[in-house]
Structure formats: C-alpha cells, structure tokens
Amino acid sequence: MLVFLIPIKSSKVAKSWIEVSKMFERCLGSVCNQTSLEFQVIVVCHERPEISFHHPQVQYIEVNFPIPDSTLAEKMDDKRKKLAVGLLAARELQPTHIMPVDADDCISKRLVSFVAQNPQSNGWYVDIGYEYQEGSSKIMVRKETFYKLCGTSNIINYRLYSLPDKVLRDEPLTGHDDFLEGHPLAKRYLAARGTPIEPLPFPGAIYVRDKIGESTSMQEPLVAILKRNPKQALRGIKKTLLLPFNQRELIDEIRAEFNLYPLKDV
C-alpha cells in the first residue's frame, strides 16, 4: 500500500489562507483520484484547510510546533518535522511505500496501481513531469530531472527510512534522513546505501507555480537562491530558450489524469 504524506504550512505564514486551501483541495482531490484504492493519505498541519472535499482514506494530524519565521531554513525545518510526524504515524498502516506530496501539486492517477504491482521495489524518483503556471492554457514538459525541481517526486519503500523515535515540539529533529527536506538528495543517498531507486516510467506529477507565490521555494529571495546555487541563473536562461520546444497545450487527457482544474480567483 502507498501512503501519501502532505505537510501544510500554517495559516499564520500564508499570504492567503484561502488560496492555500484552494490549492490543497485540488491537490487532495488529485491524490485521491487513483485507479486503485490501495492507498492512505496523512495530512500534517497546524490548522485544517478550509475545504469541502472529504475522503474516507484521508486522516489529519494537527501539530503545535512553533510557527516558523520568514527564513527558508525555519520553513524547511517546519516541513521536515511534519513529514517525520507523518512517517511515524504511517507505521500503523503498514505501507509498502511512502510518497511526500507538496500541498499545491497534482499527481498522476496511475501511481497507486503501479506501486501495488511492485511492492518489493526500493522505490522510484519522478524523472519526467510537468510544470504549470496557474491559469495558463499551456503546460511545460520536464523530460528529465523533474525530481530536482519538485518536492512531489519520490516514492520510497518504507523500510528504507531512518526515523526518530519521536518528534519534539521545541527540539531540533534528529535521527532522520537528510532528504526529508532535500528531495533531490534521495536518489543519490539511497544509491550510495546500496538501495537505489529507479526512474518512474511515466510522468508522475505536476509542479504548480501559483499566482501569488505561496510556494516556500518561490518565497526565497533571488539573491539568496543564486548564492546557494550559482547555476540557477544558467538554468533560468536555458529554460527560457527551450520553452518553445517543451511547452504544449494543456489537453483534457492531462487534466483528467492529474485532476488539474482551474482555480477561481481569490
């Protein structure tokens, strides 16, 4: 069985809690729109988003962690601790695999069926996926290294996780895998351990860029991004040059597979 983990930011650090809730509701509908029912969803949050969508295979865990400040490090620490809470709770469900999902992304409805057919696999990384600007009639195809872009990109066998005994409210998280916060690291780290994960053989997720910048990565100042990763500027130029070749019309088949529907303006 595949368990999806969805950490959600607090309403106290959201630019628009209404927008966060709308994106999460679409994301949750996408996660639950699977062709197989062999899944569960664990949502870890400070407050439950205001949505009307409900599903019997979704459970919420509300935490009282300190509200993170405006720094990327604080926000990523909050996300990491919420993922750890979800991983510990998933133990009771006896999953074969875990997939962290960012609360604004959409995923393929084929994922659960695929995992169910391969229960002993170490897991997969999403190498091929899509990038979508909210409200656009087009979608960009990422033909490789999607996992470096998007946090919704790893499906890992539960037995491969290193987990703490518990997650303390006011203490730093210890005894965990570095890739709980650094999703691009999972492929390399697991290969180094002798338990490599494979590329998913089909597009697995859509990385959504919203209009007001609720994504944690989008809120990091450009100067800080370039300081942390000087190659980012070259990637931006490369992306712009290749855009005409990698962009296509957002057809109904993609919308249906990923449950990607337009959000009404806030």
mmCIF file of C-alpha atoms in Angstrom:
data_model
loop_
_atom_site.group_PDB
_atom_site.id
_atom_site.type_symbol
_atom_site.label_atom_id
_atom_site.label_comp_id
_atom_site.label_asym_id
_atom_site.label_seq_id
_atom_site.Cartn_x
_atom_site.Cartn_y
_atom_site.Cartn_z
ATOM 1 C CA MET A 1 0.000 0.000 0.000
ATOM 2 C CA LEU A 2 1.147 3.529 -0.783
ATOM 3 C CA VAL A 3 0.795 6.241 1.856
ATOM 4 C CA PHE A 4 0.856 9.869 0.731
ATOM 5 C CA LEU A 5 2.191 12.446 3.211
ATOM 6 C CA ILE A 6 1.071 16.052 2.763
ATOM 7 C CA PRO A 7 2.585 18.696 5.074
ATOM 8 C CA ILE A 8 0.813 22.067 5.083
ATOM 9 C CA LYS A 9 2.095 25.461 6.205
ATOM 10 C CA SER A 10 0.334 27.335 8.980
ATOM 11 C CA SER A 11 -2.293 29.923 8.124
ATOM 12 C CA LYS A 12 -0.182 32.379 10.132
ATOM 13 C CA VAL A 13 2.592 32.336 7.496
ATOM 14 C CA ALA A 14 0.380 32.144 4.403
ATOM 15 C CA LYS A 15 -0.025 35.119 2.102
ATOM 16 C CA SER A 16 -3.603 33.954 1.509
ATOM 17 C CA TRP A 17 -5.085 31.078 3.528
ATOM 18 C CA ILE A 18 -7.970 30.983 1.061
ATOM 19 C CA GLU A 19 -5.527 30.405 -1.786
ATOM 20 C CA VAL A 20 -3.621 27.763 0.195
ATOM 21 C CA SER A 21 -6.884 25.966 0.941
ATOM 22 C CA LYS A 22 -7.984 26.017 -2.698
ATOM 23 C CA MET A 23 -4.683 24.622 -3.916
ATOM 24 C CA PHE A 24 -4.678 21.953 -1.219
ATOM 25 C CA GLU A 25 -8.244 20.910 -2.059
ATOM 26 C CA ARG A 26 -7.248 20.387 -5.696
ATOM 27 C CA CYS A 27 -4.098 18.564 -4.625
ATOM 28 C CA LEU A 28 -6.039 16.277 -2.283
ATOM 29 C CA GLY A 29 -8.581 15.525 -5.000
ATOM 30 C CA SER A 30 -5.715 14.623 -7.305
ATOM 31 C CA VAL A 31 -4.139 12.313 -4.729
ATOM 32 C CA CYS A 32 -7.444 10.546 -4.080
ATOM 33 C CA ASN A 33 -8.290 10.269 -7.796
ATOM 34 C CA GLN A 34 -6.407 6.984 -8.089
ATOM 35 C CA THR A 35 -7.342 3.965 -10.202
ATOM 36 C CA SER A 36 -6.641 1.728 -7.170
ATOM 37 C CA LEU A 37 -7.855 2.118 -3.592
ATOM 38 C CA GLU A 38 -4.666 0.667 -2.071
ATOM 39 C CA PHE A 39 -3.623 3.971 -0.507
ATOM 40 C CA GLN A 40 -3.991 6.197 2.536
ATOM 41 C CA VAL A 41 -3.328 9.907 2.967
ATOM 42 C CA ILE A 42 -1.864 11.582 6.048
ATOM 43 C CA VAL A 43 -2.097 15.374 6.208
ATOM 44 C CA VAL A 44 0.047 17.100 8.858
ATOM 45 C CA CYS A 45 -0.832 20.711 9.649
ATOM 46 C CA HIS A 46 -1.178 23.393 12.284
ATOM 47 C CA GLU A 47 -4.757 24.088 11.183
ATOM 48 C CA ARG A 48 -7.015 22.194 8.816
ATOM 49 C CA PRO A 49 -7.509 23.994 5.496
ATOM 50 C CA GLU A 50 -10.996 25.230 4.695
ATOM 51 C CA ILE A 51 -12.188 22.756 2.059
ATOM 52 C CA SER A 52 -15.357 20.891 1.141
ATOM 53 C CA PHE A 53 -13.644 17.788 -0.292
ATOM 54 C CA HIS A 54 -13.590 14.791 2.043
ATOM 55 C CA HIS A 55 -12.445 11.209 1.577
ATOM 56 C CA PRO A 56 -12.550 8.215 3.974
ATOM 57 C CA GLN A 57 -8.880 7.385 3.321
ATOM 58 C CA VAL A 58 -7.612 10.779 4.480
ATOM 59 C CA GLN A 59 -6.560 11.485 8.074
ATOM 60 C CA TYR A 60 -5.370 14.756 9.584
ATOM 61 C CA ILE A 61 -2.750 15.234 12.287
ATOM 62 C CA GLU A 62 -2.695 18.697 13.844
ATOM 63 C CA VAL A 63 0.585 19.779 15.457
ATOM 64 C CA ASN A 64 1.513 22.672 17.738
ATOM 65 C CA PHE A 65 5.051 23.275 16.526
ATOM 66 C CA PRO A 66 6.375 26.846 16.813
ATOM 67 C CA ILE A 67 5.303 28.977 13.863
ATOM 68 C CA PRO A 68 8.344 29.381 11.565
ATOM 69 C CA ASP A 69 9.712 32.833 10.843
ATOM 70 C CA SER A 70 10.305 34.254 7.384
ATOM 71 C CA THR A 71 13.588 32.429 6.722
ATOM 72 C CA LEU A 72 13.763 29.476 4.351
ATOM 73 C CA ALA A 73 15.623 27.431 6.985
ATOM 74 C CA GLU A 74 12.796 27.820 9.517
ATOM 75 C CA LYS A 75 10.140 26.956 6.946
ATOM 76 C CA MET A 76 12.014 23.860 5.771
ATOM 77 C CA ASP A 77 12.526 22.737 9.375
ATOM 78 C CA ASP A 78 8.760 23.005 9.917
ATOM 79 C CA LYS A 79 8.129 20.927 6.796
ATOM 80 C CA ARG A 80 10.730 18.335 7.787
ATOM 81 C CA LYS A 81 9.218 17.850 11.251
ATOM 82 C CA LYS A 82 5.726 17.491 9.793
ATOM 83 C CA LEU A 83 6.981 14.834 7.375
ATOM 84 C CA ALA A 84 8.596 12.979 10.287
ATOM 85 C CA VAL A 85 5.308 13.083 12.213
ATOM 86 C CA GLY A 86 3.537 11.638 9.189
ATOM 87 C CA LEU A 87 6.153 8.919 8.708
ATOM 88 C CA LEU A 88 5.828 7.793 12.328
ATOM 89 C CA ALA A 89 2.037 7.733 12.074
ATOM 90 C CA ALA A 90 2.220 5.743 8.829
ATOM 91 C CA ARG A 91 3.845 2.842 10.656
ATOM 92 C CA GLU A 92 0.440 1.702 11.920
ATOM 93 C CA LEU A 93 -0.832 1.485 8.334
ATOM 94 C CA GLN A 94 1.962 -0.944 7.336
ATOM 95 C CA PRO A 95 2.678 0.727 3.994
ATOM 96 C CA THR A 96 4.998 -0.663 1.370
ATOM 97 C CA HIS A 97 5.902 2.833 0.143
ATOM 98 C CA ILE A 98 5.675 6.497 1.102
ATOM 99 C CA MET A 99 5.262 9.489 -1.199
ATOM 100 C CA PRO A 100 5.600 13.035 0.190
ATOM 101 C CA VAL A 101 3.369 15.459 -1.737
ATOM 102 C CA ASP A 102 3.590 19.246 -1.692
ATOM 103 C CA ALA A 103 0.175 20.683 -0.902
ATOM 104 C CA ASP A 104 -0.111 22.633 -4.160
ATOM 105 C CA ASP A 105 0.950 19.953 -6.679
ATOM 106 C CA CYS A 106 -1.025 17.351 -8.615
ATOM 107 C CA ILE A 107 -0.115 13.711 -9.262
ATOM 108 C CA SER A 108 -0.904 11.008 -11.809
ATOM 109 C CA LYS A 109 -3.869 8.768 -11.025
ATOM 110 C CA ARG A 110 -1.746 5.767 -12.078
ATOM 111 C CA LEU A 111 0.700 5.897 -9.178
ATOM 112 C CA VAL A 112 -1.067 3.657 -6.667
ATOM 113 C CA SER A 113 -1.757 0.903 -9.201
ATOM 114 C CA PHE A 114 1.871 0.990 -10.333
ATOM 115 C CA VAL A 115 3.201 0.732 -6.773
ATOM 116 C CA ALA A 116 0.782 -2.101 -5.960
ATOM 117 C CA GLN A 117 2.248 -4.098 -8.841
ATOM 118 C CA ASN A 118 5.787 -3.638 -7.483
ATOM 119 C CA PRO A 119 5.535 -3.947 -3.672
ATOM 120 C CA GLN A 120 9.137 -5.097 -3.117
ATOM 121 C CA SER A 121 10.781 -2.299 -5.100
ATOM 122 C CA ASN A 122 13.081 0.178 -3.315
ATOM 123 C CA GLY A 123 11.063 2.909 -4.978
ATOM 124 C CA TRP A 124 11.152 5.492 -7.738
ATOM 125 C CA TYR A 125 12.015 9.104 -8.423
ATOM 126 C CA VAL A 126 9.925 11.172 -10.825
ATOM 127 C CA ASP A 127 12.279 11.952 -13.689
ATOM 128 C CA ILE A 128 9.560 13.085 -16.132
ATOM 129 C CA GLY A 129 6.843 15.509 -15.129
ATOM 130 C CA TYR A 130 5.092 18.767 -15.923
ATOM 131 C CA GLU A 131 5.439 22.378 -14.820
ATOM 132 C CA TYR A 132 2.301 24.505 -14.784
ATOM 133 C CA GLN A 133 1.757 28.218 -14.254
ATOM 134 C CA GLU A 134 -1.614 28.696 -12.570
ATOM 135 C CA GLY A 135 -4.244 29.902 -15.025
ATOM 136 C CA SER A 136 -2.279 29.046 -18.174
ATOM 137 C CA SER A 137 -3.717 27.119 -21.128
ATOM 138 C CA LYS A 138 -0.311 25.520 -21.683
ATOM 139 C CA ILE A 139 1.919 23.189 -19.718
ATOM 140 C CA MET A 140 5.666 22.647 -19.797
ATOM 141 C CA VAL A 141 7.093 19.148 -20.145
ATOM 142 C CA ARG A 142 10.121 18.338 -17.988
ATOM 143 C CA LYS A 143 11.697 15.401 -19.828
ATOM 144 C CA GLU A 144 14.376 14.739 -17.220
ATOM 145 C CA THR A 145 15.487 15.630 -13.665
ATOM 146 C CA PHE A 146 11.987 16.651 -12.589
ATOM 147 C CA TYR A 147 12.931 15.393 -9.110
ATOM 148 C CA LYS A 148 15.418 18.257 -8.772
ATOM 149 C CA LEU A 149 12.644 20.804 -9.311
ATOM 150 C CA CYS A 150 9.687 19.484 -7.356
ATOM 151 C CA GLY A 151 9.196 18.091 -3.848
ATOM 152 C CA THR A 152 6.476 15.767 -5.118
ATOM 153 C CA SER A 153 8.981 13.444 -6.705
ATOM 154 C CA ASN A 154 9.974 10.468 -4.542
ATOM 155 C CA ILE A 155 8.213 7.177 -3.836
ATOM 156 C CA ILE A 156 10.363 5.302 -1.320
ATOM 157 C CA ASN A 157 9.965 1.910 0.324
ATOM 158 C CA TYR A 158 9.043 2.475 3.959
ATOM 159 C CA ARG A 159 11.747 0.111 5.210
ATOM 160 C CA LEU A 160 14.438 2.441 3.810
ATOM 161 C CA TYR A 161 13.579 5.424 6.001
ATOM 162 C CA SER A 162 15.658 6.355 9.034
ATOM 163 C CA LEU A 163 13.214 7.713 11.606
ATOM 164 C CA PRO A 164 13.485 9.358 15.039
ATOM 165 C CA ASP A 165 11.709 7.766 17.995
ATOM 166 C CA LYS A 166 9.518 10.839 18.324
ATOM 167 C CA VAL A 167 9.242 14.454 17.195
ATOM 168 C CA LEU A 168 9.535 17.043 19.967
ATOM 169 C CA ARG A 169 7.798 20.392 19.711
ATOM 170 C CA ASP A 170 10.693 22.634 20.732
ATOM 171 C CA GLU A 171 13.693 20.480 19.858
ATOM 172 C CA PRO A 172 15.577 20.112 16.563
ATOM 173 C CA LEU A 173 14.762 16.977 14.619
ATOM 174 C CA THR A 174 17.446 14.274 14.797
ATOM 175 C CA GLY A 175 17.814 10.690 13.596
ATOM 176 C CA HIS A 176 16.259 11.300 10.189
ATOM 177 C CA ASP A 177 17.219 11.183 6.515
ATOM 178 C CA ASP A 178 18.525 14.415 5.002
ATOM 179 C CA PHE A 179 16.217 14.005 2.029
ATOM 180 C CA LEU A 180 13.165 14.717 4.211
ATOM 181 C CA GLU A 181 13.829 18.340 3.313
ATOM 182 C CA GLY A 182 16.155 17.980 0.329
ATOM 183 C CA HIS A 183 14.096 15.946 -2.128
ATOM 184 C CA PRO A 184 16.834 15.911 -4.843
ATOM 185 C CA LEU A 185 19.093 14.014 -2.403
ATOM 186 C CA ALA A 186 17.055 10.804 -2.188
ATOM 187 C CA LYS A 187 18.252 9.343 -5.498
ATOM 188 C CA ARG A 188 21.936 9.845 -4.673
ATOM 189 C CA TYR A 189 21.786 8.944 -0.980
ATOM 190 C CA LEU A 190 19.829 5.737 -1.466
ATOM 191 C CA ALA A 191 22.129 4.642 -4.289
ATOM 192 C CA ALA A 192 25.124 5.197 -2.001
ATOM 193 C CA ARG A 193 23.499 2.942 0.606
ATOM 194 C CA GLY A 194 23.149 0.161 -1.951
ATOM 195 C CA THR A 195 19.367 0.530 -2.185
ATOM 196 C CA PRO A 196 18.899 2.578 -5.387
ATOM 197 C CA ILE A 197 15.529 3.837 -6.539
ATOM 198 C CA GLU A 198 14.559 3.822 -10.216
ATOM 199 C CA PRO A 199 13.099 6.450 -12.556
ATOM 200 C CA LEU A 200 9.316 6.294 -12.712
ATOM 201 C CA PRO A 201 8.489 5.126 -16.263
ATOM 202 C CA PHE A 202 5.803 7.761 -16.875
ATOM 203 C CA PRO A 203 5.139 11.419 -15.928
ATOM 204 C CA GLY A 204 4.273 11.314 -12.239
ATOM 205 C CA ALA A 205 3.461 14.833 -11.085
ATOM 206 C CA ILE A 206 2.722 18.438 -11.984
ATOM 207 C CA TYR A 207 4.738 21.158 -10.284
ATOM 208 C CA VAL A 208 2.352 24.086 -9.876
ATOM 209 C CA ARG A 209 3.504 27.696 -9.793
ATOM 210 C CA ASP A 210 0.681 29.722 -8.237
ATOM 211 C CA LYS A 211 -0.080 33.350 -8.951
ATOM 212 C CA ILE A 212 0.765 34.859 -5.564
ATOM 213 C CA GLY A 213 3.839 32.825 -4.632
ATOM 214 C CA GLU A 214 2.638 30.585 -1.788
ATOM 215 C CA SER A 215 5.312 28.007 -2.595
ATOM 216 C CA THR A 216 8.084 28.084 0.007
ATOM 217 C CA SER A 217 10.780 27.863 -2.649
ATOM 218 C CA MET A 218 9.226 30.749 -4.587
ATOM 219 C CA GLN A 219 9.370 32.974 -1.498
ATOM 220 C CA GLU A 220 13.145 32.744 -1.198
ATOM 221 C CA PRO A 221 14.824 35.964 -2.462
ATOM 222 C CA LEU A 222 16.583 35.633 -5.804
ATOM 223 C CA VAL A 223 19.894 36.775 -4.292
ATOM 224 C CA ALA A 224 19.722 34.000 -1.703
ATOM 225 C CA ILE A 225 18.889 31.406 -4.377
ATOM 226 C CA LEU A 226 21.852 32.423 -6.521
ATOM 227 C CA LYS A 227 24.169 32.450 -3.523
ATOM 228 C CA ARG A 228 23.078 28.944 -2.561
ATOM 229 C CA ASN A 229 23.095 27.683 -6.140
ATOM 230 C CA PRO A 230 25.049 29.858 -8.640
ATOM 231 C CA LYS A 231 23.993 27.595 -11.521
ATOM 232 C CA GLN A 232 20.367 28.678 -11.065
ATOM 233 C CA ALA A 233 20.840 31.698 -13.344
ATOM 234 C CA LEU A 234 22.077 29.493 -16.184
ATOM 235 C CA ARG A 235 19.159 27.133 -15.659
ATOM 236 C CA GLY A 236 16.767 30.066 -15.980
ATOM 237 C CA ILE A 237 18.327 31.106 -19.282
ATOM 238 C CA LYS A 238 18.259 27.517 -20.556
ATOM 239 C CA LYS A 239 14.614 27.144 -19.552
ATOM 240 C CA THR A 240 13.664 30.329 -21.416
ATOM 241 C CA LEU A 241 15.471 29.220 -24.577
ATOM 242 C CA LEU A 242 13.899 25.752 -24.535
ATOM 243 C CA LEU A 243 10.402 26.903 -23.589
ATOM 244 C CA PRO A 244 9.024 26.898 -27.179
ATOM 245 C CA PHE A 245 10.174 23.284 -27.597
ATOM 246 C CA ASN A 246 8.991 21.977 -24.219
ATOM 247 C CA GLN A 247 5.623 23.722 -23.936
ATOM 248 C CA ARG A 248 2.388 22.197 -25.183
ATOM 249 C CA GLU A 249 -1.356 22.740 -24.944
ATOM 250 C CA LEU A 250 -2.926 21.614 -21.686
ATOM 251 C CA ILE A 251 -5.246 18.940 -23.100
ATOM 252 C CA ASP A 252 -8.200 17.280 -21.367
ATOM 253 C CA GLU A 253 -6.325 13.975 -21.016
ATOM 254 C CA ILE A 254 -3.669 15.615 -18.831
ATOM 255 C CA ARG A 255 -6.283 17.484 -16.809
ATOM 256 C CA ALA A 256 -8.150 14.219 -16.172
ATOM 257 C CA GLU A 257 -5.087 12.161 -15.260
ATOM 258 C CA PHE A 258 -3.839 14.743 -12.772
ATOM 259 C CA ASN A 259 -7.149 16.278 -11.643
ATOM 260 C CA LEU A 260 -5.837 19.665 -12.754
ATOM 261 C CA TYR A 261 -8.699 22.138 -12.942
ATOM 262 C CA PRO A 262 -8.528 25.950 -12.936
ATOM 263 C CA LEU A 263 -8.851 27.672 -9.593
ATOM 264 C CA LYS A 264 -11.216 30.607 -9.272
ATOM 265 C CA ASP A 265 -9.543 33.903 -8.479
ATOM 266 C CA VAL A 266 -9.415 34.788 -4.809
#
